[in-house]
PDB file of C-alpha atoms in Angstrom:
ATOM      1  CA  UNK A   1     117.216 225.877 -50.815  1.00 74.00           C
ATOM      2  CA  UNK A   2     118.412 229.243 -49.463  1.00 75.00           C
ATOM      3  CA  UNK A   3     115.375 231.748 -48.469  1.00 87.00           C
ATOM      4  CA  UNK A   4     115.240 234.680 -49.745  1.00 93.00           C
ATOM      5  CA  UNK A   5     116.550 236.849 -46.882  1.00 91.00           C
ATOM      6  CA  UNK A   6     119.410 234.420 -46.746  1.00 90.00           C
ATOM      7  CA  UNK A   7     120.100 235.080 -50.662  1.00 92.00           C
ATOM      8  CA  UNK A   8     119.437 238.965 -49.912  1.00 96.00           C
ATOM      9  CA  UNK A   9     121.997 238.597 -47.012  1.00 95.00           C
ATOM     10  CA  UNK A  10     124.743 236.992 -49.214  1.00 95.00           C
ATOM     11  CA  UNK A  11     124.307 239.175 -52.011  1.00 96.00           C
ATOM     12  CA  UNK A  12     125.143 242.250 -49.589  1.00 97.00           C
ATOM     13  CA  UNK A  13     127.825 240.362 -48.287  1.00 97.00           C
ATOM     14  CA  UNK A  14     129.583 239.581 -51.097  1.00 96.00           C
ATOM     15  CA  UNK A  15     128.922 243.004 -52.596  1.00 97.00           C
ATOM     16  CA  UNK A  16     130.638 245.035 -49.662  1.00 97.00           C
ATOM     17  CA  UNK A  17     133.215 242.576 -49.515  1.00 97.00           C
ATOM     18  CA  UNK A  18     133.715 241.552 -53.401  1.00 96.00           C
ATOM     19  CA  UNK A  19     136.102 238.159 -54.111  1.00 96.00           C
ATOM     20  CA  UNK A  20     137.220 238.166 -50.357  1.00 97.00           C
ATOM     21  CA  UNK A  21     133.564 237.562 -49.198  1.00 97.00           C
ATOM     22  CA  UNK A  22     132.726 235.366 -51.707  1.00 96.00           C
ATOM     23  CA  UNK A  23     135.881 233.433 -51.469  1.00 97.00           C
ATOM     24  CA  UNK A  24     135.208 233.608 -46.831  1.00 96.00           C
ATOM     25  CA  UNK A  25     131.572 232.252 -47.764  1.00 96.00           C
ATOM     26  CA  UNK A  26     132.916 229.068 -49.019  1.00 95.00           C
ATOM     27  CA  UNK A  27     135.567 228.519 -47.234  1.00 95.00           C
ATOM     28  CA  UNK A  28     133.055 227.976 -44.273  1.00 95.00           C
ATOM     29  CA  UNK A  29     131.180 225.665 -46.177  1.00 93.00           C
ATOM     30  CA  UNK A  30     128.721 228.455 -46.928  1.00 89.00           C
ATOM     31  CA  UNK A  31     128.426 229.628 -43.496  1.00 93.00           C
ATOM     32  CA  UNK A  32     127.595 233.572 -43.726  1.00 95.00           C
ATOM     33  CA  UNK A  33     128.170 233.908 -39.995  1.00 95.00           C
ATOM     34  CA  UNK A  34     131.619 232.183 -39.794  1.00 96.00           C
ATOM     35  CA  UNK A  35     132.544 234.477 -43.063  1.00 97.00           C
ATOM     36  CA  UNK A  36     130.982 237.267 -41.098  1.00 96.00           C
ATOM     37  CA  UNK A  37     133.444 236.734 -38.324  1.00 96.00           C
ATOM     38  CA  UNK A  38     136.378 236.050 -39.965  1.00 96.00           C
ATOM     39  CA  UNK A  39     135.958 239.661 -41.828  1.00 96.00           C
ATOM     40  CA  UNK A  40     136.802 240.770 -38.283  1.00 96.00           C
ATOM     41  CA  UNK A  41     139.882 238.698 -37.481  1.00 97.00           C
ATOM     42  CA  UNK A  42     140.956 239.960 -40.766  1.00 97.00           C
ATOM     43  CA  UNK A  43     145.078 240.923 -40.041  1.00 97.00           C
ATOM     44  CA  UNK A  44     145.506 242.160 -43.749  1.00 97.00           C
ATOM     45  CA  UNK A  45     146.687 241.563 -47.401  1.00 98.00           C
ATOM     46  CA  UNK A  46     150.347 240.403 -48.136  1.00 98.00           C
ATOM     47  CA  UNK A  47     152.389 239.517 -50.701  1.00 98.00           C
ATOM     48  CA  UNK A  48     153.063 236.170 -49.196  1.00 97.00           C
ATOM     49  CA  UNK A  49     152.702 234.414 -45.338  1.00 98.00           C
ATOM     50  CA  UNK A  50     156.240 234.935 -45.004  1.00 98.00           C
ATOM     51  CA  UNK A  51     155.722 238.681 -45.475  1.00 98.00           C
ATOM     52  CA  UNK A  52     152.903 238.788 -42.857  1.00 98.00           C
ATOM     53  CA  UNK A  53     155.226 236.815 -40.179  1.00 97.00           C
ATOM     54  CA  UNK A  54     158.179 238.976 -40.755  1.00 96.00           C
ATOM     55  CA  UNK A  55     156.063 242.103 -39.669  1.00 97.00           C
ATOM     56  CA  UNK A  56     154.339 240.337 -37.210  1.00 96.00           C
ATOM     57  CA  UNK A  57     157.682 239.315 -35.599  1.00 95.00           C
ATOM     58  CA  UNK A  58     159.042 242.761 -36.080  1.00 94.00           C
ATOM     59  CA  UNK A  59     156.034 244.467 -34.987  1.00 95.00           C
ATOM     60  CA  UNK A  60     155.752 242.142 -31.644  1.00 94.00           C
ATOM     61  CA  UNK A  61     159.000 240.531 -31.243  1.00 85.00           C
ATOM     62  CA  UNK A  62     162.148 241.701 -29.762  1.00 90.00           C
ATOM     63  CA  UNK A  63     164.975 243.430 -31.527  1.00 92.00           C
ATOM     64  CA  UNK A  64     166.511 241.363 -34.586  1.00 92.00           C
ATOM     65  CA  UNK A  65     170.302 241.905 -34.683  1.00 93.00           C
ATOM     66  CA  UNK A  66     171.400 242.590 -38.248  1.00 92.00           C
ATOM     67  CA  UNK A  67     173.725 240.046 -38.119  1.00 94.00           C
ATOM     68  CA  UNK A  68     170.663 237.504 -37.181  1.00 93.00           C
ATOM     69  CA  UNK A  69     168.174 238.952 -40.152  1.00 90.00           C
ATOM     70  CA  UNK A  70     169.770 236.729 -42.983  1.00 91.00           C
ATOM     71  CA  UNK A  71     169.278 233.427 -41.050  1.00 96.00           C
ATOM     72  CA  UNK A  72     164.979 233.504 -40.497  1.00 96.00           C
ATOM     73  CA  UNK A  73     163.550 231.774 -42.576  1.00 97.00           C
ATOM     74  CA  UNK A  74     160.065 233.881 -42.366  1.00 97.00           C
ATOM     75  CA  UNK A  75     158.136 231.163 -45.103  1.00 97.00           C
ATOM     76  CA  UNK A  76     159.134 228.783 -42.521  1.00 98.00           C
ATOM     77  CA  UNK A  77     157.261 230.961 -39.862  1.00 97.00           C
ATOM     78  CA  UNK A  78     154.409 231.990 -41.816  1.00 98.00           C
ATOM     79  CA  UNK A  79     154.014 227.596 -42.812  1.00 98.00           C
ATOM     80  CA  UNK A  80     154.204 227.401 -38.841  1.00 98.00           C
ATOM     81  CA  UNK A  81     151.804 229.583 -38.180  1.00 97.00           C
ATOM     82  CA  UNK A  82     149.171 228.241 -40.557  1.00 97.00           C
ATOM     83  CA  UNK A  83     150.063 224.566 -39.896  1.00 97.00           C
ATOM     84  CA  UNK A  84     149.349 224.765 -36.206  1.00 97.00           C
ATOM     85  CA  UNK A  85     145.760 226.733 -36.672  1.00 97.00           C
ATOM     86  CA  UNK A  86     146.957 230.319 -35.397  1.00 97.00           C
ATOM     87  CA  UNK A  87     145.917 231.494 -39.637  1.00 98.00           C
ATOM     88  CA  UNK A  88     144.648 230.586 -42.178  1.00 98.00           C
ATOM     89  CA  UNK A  89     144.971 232.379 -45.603  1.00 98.00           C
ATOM     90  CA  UNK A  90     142.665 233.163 -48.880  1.00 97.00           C
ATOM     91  CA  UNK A  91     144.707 233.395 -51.712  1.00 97.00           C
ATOM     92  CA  UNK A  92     142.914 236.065 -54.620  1.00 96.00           C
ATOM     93  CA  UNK A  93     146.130 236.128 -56.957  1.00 93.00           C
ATOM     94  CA  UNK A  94     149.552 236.444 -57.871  1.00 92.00           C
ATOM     95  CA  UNK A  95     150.827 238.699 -54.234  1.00 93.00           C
ATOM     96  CA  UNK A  96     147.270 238.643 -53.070  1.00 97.00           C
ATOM     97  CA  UNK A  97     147.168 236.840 -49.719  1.00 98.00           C
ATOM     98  CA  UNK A  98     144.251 238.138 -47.327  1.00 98.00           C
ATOM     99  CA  UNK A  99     145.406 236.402 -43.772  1.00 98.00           C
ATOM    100  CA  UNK A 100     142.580 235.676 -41.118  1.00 98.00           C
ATOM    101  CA  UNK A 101     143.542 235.330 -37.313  1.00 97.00           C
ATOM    102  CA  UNK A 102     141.865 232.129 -36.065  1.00 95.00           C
ATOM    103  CA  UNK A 103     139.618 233.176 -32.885  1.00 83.00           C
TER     104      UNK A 103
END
């Protein structure tokens, strides 16, 4: 069983954060310091992965040429990017994905 400061702890978690924190708490097998740090290695809500590695590549990355745009395949990128540990993703709903740096 939790103690009570621990119950007090999660309940102000959850309440600054909402469905994000509750959703981080579990995902770390109810760890409230691992949710705790991934609220800071938070990178920001997307409609998709493949939206948050197309402005992470344009943000970072060289120049695109405009005849190059049309052949990335950003979903490809953004499955990349999870798949070898650099993200991870909580998924709230339809266009909701909150992506997490892994530090």
């Amino acid at each position: 069983w939790a103690s009570f400061d621990t119950v007090c702890a999660l309940a102000d978690f959850i309440e600054q954060h909402g469905r994000l924190g509750a959703r981080l708490y579990g995902h770390f097998g109810n760890s409230l310091d691992e949710a705790r740090d991934a609220v800071d290695n938070h990178a920001g809500e997307y409609r998709s992965l493949a939206d948050f590695a197309e402005e992470i590549t344009r943000e970072t990355g060289p120049e695109i040429p405009e005849s190059l745009q049309y052949y990335i395949d950003w979903e490809a990128m953004g499955r990349d990017m999870e798949l070898n540990g650099d993200v991870f993703t909580i998924t709230l709903g339809f266009d909701e994905v909150h992506v997490f740096w892994n530090r």
